[in-house]
Amino acid sequence: MTAAELDEVKTSLARRELHDLEMRTEREGLDAALTTEQAAAMLGIARGDLSDWRRRHIAFAFKLGGEPRYPTWQFTKVAKPAVLPGLPSVIRAFPDDMHPSSILNFMNTPQEDLLDEDEASLTPIQWLEEGHDAQDIVDILASFLQS
């Protein structure tokens, strides 16, 4: 096998591994979501109220098999679960065609513009949990979409 052939094989394997990782990440994003019944029960609200929250962009949901699914990342992990503070403006900033796994990755990726008091980058989830301004996340999304 020549060096060029070996490089071609390595490139092909790397592409396959990347594709597998993308598929696994996409699947994790879809699997890490609750049905309307599950999310409403966790939040202690009626299913109809949760559906209203979705329509009003208070809670985020995507369709899977025609049914709304509510990603778990948007819920606080305090004694009484709730939607992250400031989430409605962030939800409105998501492009309609942004895949749920891309949203999951964005919300879980530290952003260089979201710094805590120690100058450490926070994820958008951490930023909202700490009570910071959601507009900072909206601005990041807007600049990302313009690039």
PDB file of C-alpha atoms in Angstrom:
ATOM      1  CA  MET A   1       0.000   0.000   0.000  1.00  0.00           C
ATOM      2  CA  THR A   2       1.354   3.396  -0.949  1.00  0.00           C
ATOM      3  CA  ALA A   3       1.417   6.408   1.345  1.00  0.00           C
ATOM      4  CA  ALA A   4      -1.315   8.031  -0.762  1.00  0.00           C
ATOM      5  CA  GLU A   5      -3.510   4.925  -0.497  1.00  0.00           C
ATOM      6  CA  LEU A   6      -2.930   4.780   3.255  1.00  0.00           C
ATOM      7  CA  ASP A   7      -3.919   8.453   3.555  1.00  0.00           C
ATOM      8  CA  GLU A   8      -7.070   7.747   1.546  1.00  0.00           C
ATOM      9  CA  VAL A   9      -8.002   4.850   3.848  1.00  0.00           C
ATOM     10  CA  LYS A  10      -7.371   7.008   6.941  1.00  0.00           C
ATOM     11  CA  THR A  11      -9.502   9.809   5.495  1.00  0.00           C
ATOM     12  CA  SER A  12     -12.303   7.378   4.692  1.00  0.00           C
ATOM     13  CA  LEU A  13     -12.207   5.942   8.227  1.00  0.00           C
ATOM     14  CA  ALA A  14     -12.201   9.428   9.744  1.00  0.00           C
ATOM     15  CA  ARG A  15     -15.251  10.371   7.653  1.00  0.00           C
ATOM     16  CA  ARG A  16     -17.067   7.231   8.755  1.00  0.00           C
ATOM     17  CA  GLU A  17     -16.207   7.885  12.412  1.00  0.00           C
ATOM     18  CA  LEU A  18     -17.390  11.486  12.089  1.00  0.00           C
ATOM     19  CA  HIS A  19     -20.632  10.349  10.458  1.00  0.00           C
ATOM     20  CA  ASP A  20     -21.173   7.777  13.228  1.00  0.00           C
ATOM     21  CA  LEU A  21     -20.520  10.439  15.874  1.00  0.00           C
ATOM     22  CA  GLU A  22     -22.946  12.847  14.194  1.00  0.00           C
ATOM     23  CA  MET A  23     -25.633  10.156  14.033  1.00  0.00           C
ATOM     24  CA  ARG A  24     -25.067   9.164  17.676  1.00  0.00           C
ATOM     25  CA  THR A  25     -25.217  12.820  18.771  1.00  0.00           C
ATOM     26  CA  GLU A  26     -28.398  13.370  16.769  1.00  0.00           C
ATOM     27  CA  ARG A  27     -29.972  10.269  18.322  1.00  0.00           C
ATOM     28  CA  GLU A  28     -28.961  11.385  21.825  1.00  0.00           C
ATOM     29  CA  GLY A  29     -30.600  14.751  21.175  1.00  0.00           C
ATOM     30  CA  LEU A  30     -33.826  13.067  20.164  1.00  0.00           C
ATOM     31  CA  ASP A  31     -33.721  10.520  22.979  1.00  0.00           C
ATOM     32  CA  ALA A  32     -33.072  13.175  25.637  1.00  0.00           C
ATOM     33  CA  ALA A  33     -36.601  14.486  25.297  1.00  0.00           C
ATOM     34  CA  LEU A  34     -39.846  13.843  27.110  1.00  0.00           C
ATOM     35  CA  THR A  35     -43.320  13.252  25.781  1.00  0.00           C
ATOM     36  CA  THR A  36     -45.989  15.807  26.630  1.00  0.00           C
ATOM     37  CA  GLU A  37     -47.290  13.489  29.346  1.00  0.00           C
ATOM     38  CA  GLN A  38     -43.837  12.972  30.885  1.00  0.00           C
ATOM     39  CA  ALA A  39     -42.895  16.666  30.823  1.00  0.00           C
ATOM     40  CA  ALA A  40     -46.252  17.807  32.213  1.00  0.00           C
ATOM     41  CA  ALA A  41     -46.043  15.249  35.026  1.00  0.00           C
ATOM     42  CA  MET A  42     -42.488  16.306  35.878  1.00  0.00           C
ATOM     43  CA  LEU A  43     -43.499  19.978  35.955  1.00  0.00           C
ATOM     44  CA  GLY A  44     -46.707  19.265  37.858  1.00  0.00           C
ATOM     45  CA  ILE A  45     -48.917  20.961  35.269  1.00  0.00           C
ATOM     46  CA  ALA A  46     -51.703  19.827  32.958  1.00  0.00           C
ATOM     47  CA  ARG A  47     -50.827  18.592  29.463  1.00  0.00           C
ATOM     48  CA  GLY A  48     -52.909  21.393  27.964  1.00  0.00           C
ATOM     49  CA  ASP A  49     -50.963  23.981  29.945  1.00  0.00           C
ATOM     50  CA  LEU A  50     -47.683  22.561  28.653  1.00  0.00           C
ATOM     51  CA  SER A  51     -49.004  22.653  25.094  1.00  0.00           C
ATOM     52  CA  ASP A  52     -49.918  26.295  25.692  1.00  0.00           C
ATOM     53  CA  TRP A  53     -46.380  26.942  26.973  1.00  0.00           C
ATOM     54  CA  ARG A  54     -45.024  25.420  23.743  1.00  0.00           C
ATOM     55  CA  ARG A  55     -47.241  27.635  21.577  1.00  0.00           C
ATOM     56  CA  ARG A  56     -46.219  30.719  23.589  1.00  0.00           C
ATOM     57  CA  HIS A  57     -42.495  29.758  23.434  1.00  0.00           C
ATOM     58  CA  ILE A  58     -42.232  29.314  27.188  1.00  0.00           C
ATOM     59  CA  ALA A  59     -41.100  25.715  26.676  1.00  0.00           C
ATOM     60  CA  PHE A  60     -39.271  24.310  23.659  1.00  0.00           C
ATOM     61  CA  ALA A  61     -40.495  21.228  21.801  1.00  0.00           C
ATOM     62  CA  PHE A  62     -39.810  19.573  18.482  1.00  0.00           C
ATOM     63  CA  LYS A  63     -41.883  17.022  16.598  1.00  0.00           C
ATOM     64  CA  LEU A  64     -40.857  13.370  16.572  1.00  0.00           C
ATOM     65  CA  GLY A  65     -43.256  11.023  14.849  1.00  0.00           C
ATOM     66  CA  GLY A  66     -45.763  13.870  14.739  1.00  0.00           C
ATOM     67  CA  GLU A  67     -45.745  14.279  18.528  1.00  0.00           C
ATOM     68  CA  PRO A  68     -44.145  17.103  20.538  1.00  0.00           C
ATOM     69  CA  ARG A  69     -41.006  16.154  22.458  1.00  0.00           C
ATOM     70  CA  TYR A  70     -39.587  18.362  25.195  1.00  0.00           C
ATOM     71  CA  PRO A  71     -35.773  18.255  25.561  1.00  0.00           C
ATOM     72  CA  THR A  72     -34.674  17.769  29.146  1.00  0.00           C
ATOM     73  CA  TRP A  73     -31.932  20.422  28.943  1.00  0.00           C
ATOM     74  CA  GLN A  74     -34.530  23.202  29.290  1.00  0.00           C
ATOM     75  CA  PHE A  75     -35.733  22.143  32.719  1.00  0.00           C
ATOM     76  CA  THR A  76     -34.086  23.287  35.942  1.00  0.00           C
ATOM     77  CA  LYS A  77     -32.796  20.700  38.326  1.00  0.00           C
ATOM     78  CA  VAL A  78     -34.070  22.340  41.489  1.00  0.00           C
ATOM     79  CA  ALA A  79     -36.512  20.867  44.019  1.00  0.00           C
ATOM     80  CA  LYS A  80     -39.512  21.870  41.893  1.00  0.00           C
ATOM     81  CA  PRO A  81     -38.615  21.465  38.215  1.00  0.00           C
ATOM     82  CA  ALA A  82     -39.358  24.424  35.990  1.00  0.00           C
ATOM     83  CA  VAL A  83     -38.314  25.867  32.661  1.00  0.00           C
ATOM     84  CA  LEU A  84     -35.006  27.750  32.677  1.00  0.00           C
ATOM     85  CA  PRO A  85     -35.393  31.461  33.427  1.00  0.00           C
ATOM     86  CA  GLY A  86     -35.187  33.617  30.308  1.00  0.00           C
ATOM     87  CA  LEU A  87     -35.807  30.675  28.002  1.00  0.00           C
ATOM     88  CA  PRO A  88     -38.675  32.191  25.939  1.00  0.00           C
ATOM     89  CA  SER A  89     -36.451  34.780  24.252  1.00  0.00           C
ATOM     90  CA  VAL A  90     -33.823  32.120  23.516  1.00  0.00           C
ATOM     91  CA  ILE A  91     -36.453  29.800  22.003  1.00  0.00           C
ATOM     92  CA  ARG A  92     -37.661  32.596  19.726  1.00  0.00           C
ATOM     93  CA  ALA A  93     -34.063  33.101  18.522  1.00  0.00           C
ATOM     94  CA  PHE A  94     -33.640  29.494  17.364  1.00  0.00           C
ATOM     95  CA  PRO A  95     -33.985  29.266  13.574  1.00  0.00           C
ATOM     96  CA  ASP A  96     -36.989  27.197  12.508  1.00  0.00           C
ATOM     97  CA  ASP A  97     -34.719  24.794  10.625  1.00  0.00           C
ATOM     98  CA  MET A  98     -32.219  24.274  13.465  1.00  0.00           C
ATOM     99  CA  HIS A  99     -32.139  20.559  14.305  1.00  0.00           C
ATOM    100  CA  PRO A 100     -32.913  19.584  17.925  1.00  0.00           C
ATOM    101  CA  SER A 101     -29.477  17.967  18.283  1.00  0.00           C
ATOM    102  CA  SER A 102     -27.821  21.200  17.096  1.00  0.00           C
ATOM    103  CA  ILE A 103     -29.823  23.104  19.704  1.00  0.00           C
ATOM    104  CA  LEU A 104     -28.785  20.551  22.341  1.00  0.00           C
ATOM    105  CA  ASN A 105     -25.131  20.962  21.372  1.00  0.00           C
ATOM    106  CA  PHE A 106     -25.364  24.755  21.390  1.00  0.00           C
ATOM    107  CA  MET A 107     -27.043  24.854  24.795  1.00  0.00           C
ATOM    108  CA  ASN A 108     -24.386  22.513  26.261  1.00  0.00           C
ATOM    109  CA  THR A 109     -21.313  24.158  24.718  1.00  0.00           C
ATOM    110  CA  PRO A 110     -19.402  26.784  26.704  1.00  0.00           C
ATOM    111  CA  GLN A 111     -19.524  30.110  24.870  1.00  0.00           C
ATOM    112  CA  GLU A 112     -16.581  32.506  24.976  1.00  0.00           C
ATOM    113  CA  ASP A 113     -18.965  35.450  25.400  1.00  0.00           C
ATOM    114  CA  LEU A 114     -20.700  33.966  28.456  1.00  0.00           C
ATOM    115  CA  LEU A 115     -18.153  34.424  31.240  1.00  0.00           C
ATOM    116  CA  ASP A 116     -18.599  33.927  34.964  1.00  0.00           C
ATOM    117  CA  GLU A 117     -16.861  36.010  37.633  1.00  0.00           C
ATOM    118  CA  ASP A 118     -13.709  33.861  37.237  1.00  0.00           C
ATOM    119  CA  GLU A 119     -13.649  34.495  33.462  1.00  0.00           C
ATOM    120  CA  ALA A 120     -14.604  30.872  32.757  1.00  0.00           C
ATOM    121  CA  SER A 121     -16.874  30.242  29.787  1.00  0.00           C
ATOM    122  CA  LEU A 122     -20.346  29.022  30.646  1.00  0.00           C
ATOM    123  CA  THR A 123     -22.832  27.049  28.602  1.00  0.00           C
ATOM    124  CA  PRO A 124     -26.094  28.815  27.745  1.00  0.00           C
ATOM    125  CA  ILE A 125     -27.829  26.477  30.208  1.00  0.00           C
ATOM    126  CA  GLN A 126     -25.460  27.489  33.014  1.00  0.00           C
ATOM    127  CA  TRP A 127     -25.846  31.146  32.030  1.00  0.00           C
ATOM    128  CA  LEU A 128     -29.616  30.978  32.392  1.00  0.00           C
ATOM    129  CA  GLU A 129     -29.463  28.865  35.571  1.00  0.00           C
ATOM    130  CA  GLU A 130     -27.297  31.552  37.166  1.00  0.00           C
ATOM    131  CA  GLY A 131     -29.881  34.199  36.292  1.00  0.00           C
ATOM    132  CA  HIS A 132     -27.884  36.101  33.670  1.00  0.00           C
ATOM    133  CA  ASP A 133     -29.521  38.008  30.821  1.00  0.00           C
ATOM    134  CA  ALA A 134     -30.926  35.726  28.108  1.00  0.00           C
ATOM    135  CA  GLN A 135     -30.340  38.507  25.564  1.00  0.00           C
ATOM    136  CA  ASP A 136     -26.631  37.617  25.651  1.00  0.00           C
ATOM    137  CA  ILE A 137     -27.507  34.158  24.296  1.00  0.00           C
ATOM    138  CA  VAL A 138     -29.871  35.655  21.716  1.00  0.00           C
ATOM    139  CA  ASP A 139     -27.013  37.904  20.550  1.00  0.00           C
ATOM    140  CA  ILE A 140     -24.677  34.910  20.186  1.00  0.00           C
ATOM    141  CA  LEU A 141     -27.282  33.073  18.124  1.00  0.00           C
ATOM    142  CA  ALA A 142     -27.837  36.141  15.938  1.00  0.00           C
ATOM    143  CA  SER A 143     -24.116  36.608  15.286  1.00  0.00           C
ATOM    144  CA  PHE A 144     -23.707  32.890  14.617  1.00  0.00           C
ATOM    145  CA  LEU A 145     -26.520  32.954  12.075  1.00  0.00           C
ATOM    146  CA  GLN A 146     -25.114  36.018  10.320  1.00  0.00           C
ATOM    147  CA  SER A 147     -21.692  34.416   9.820  1.00  0.00           C
TER     148      SER A 147
END
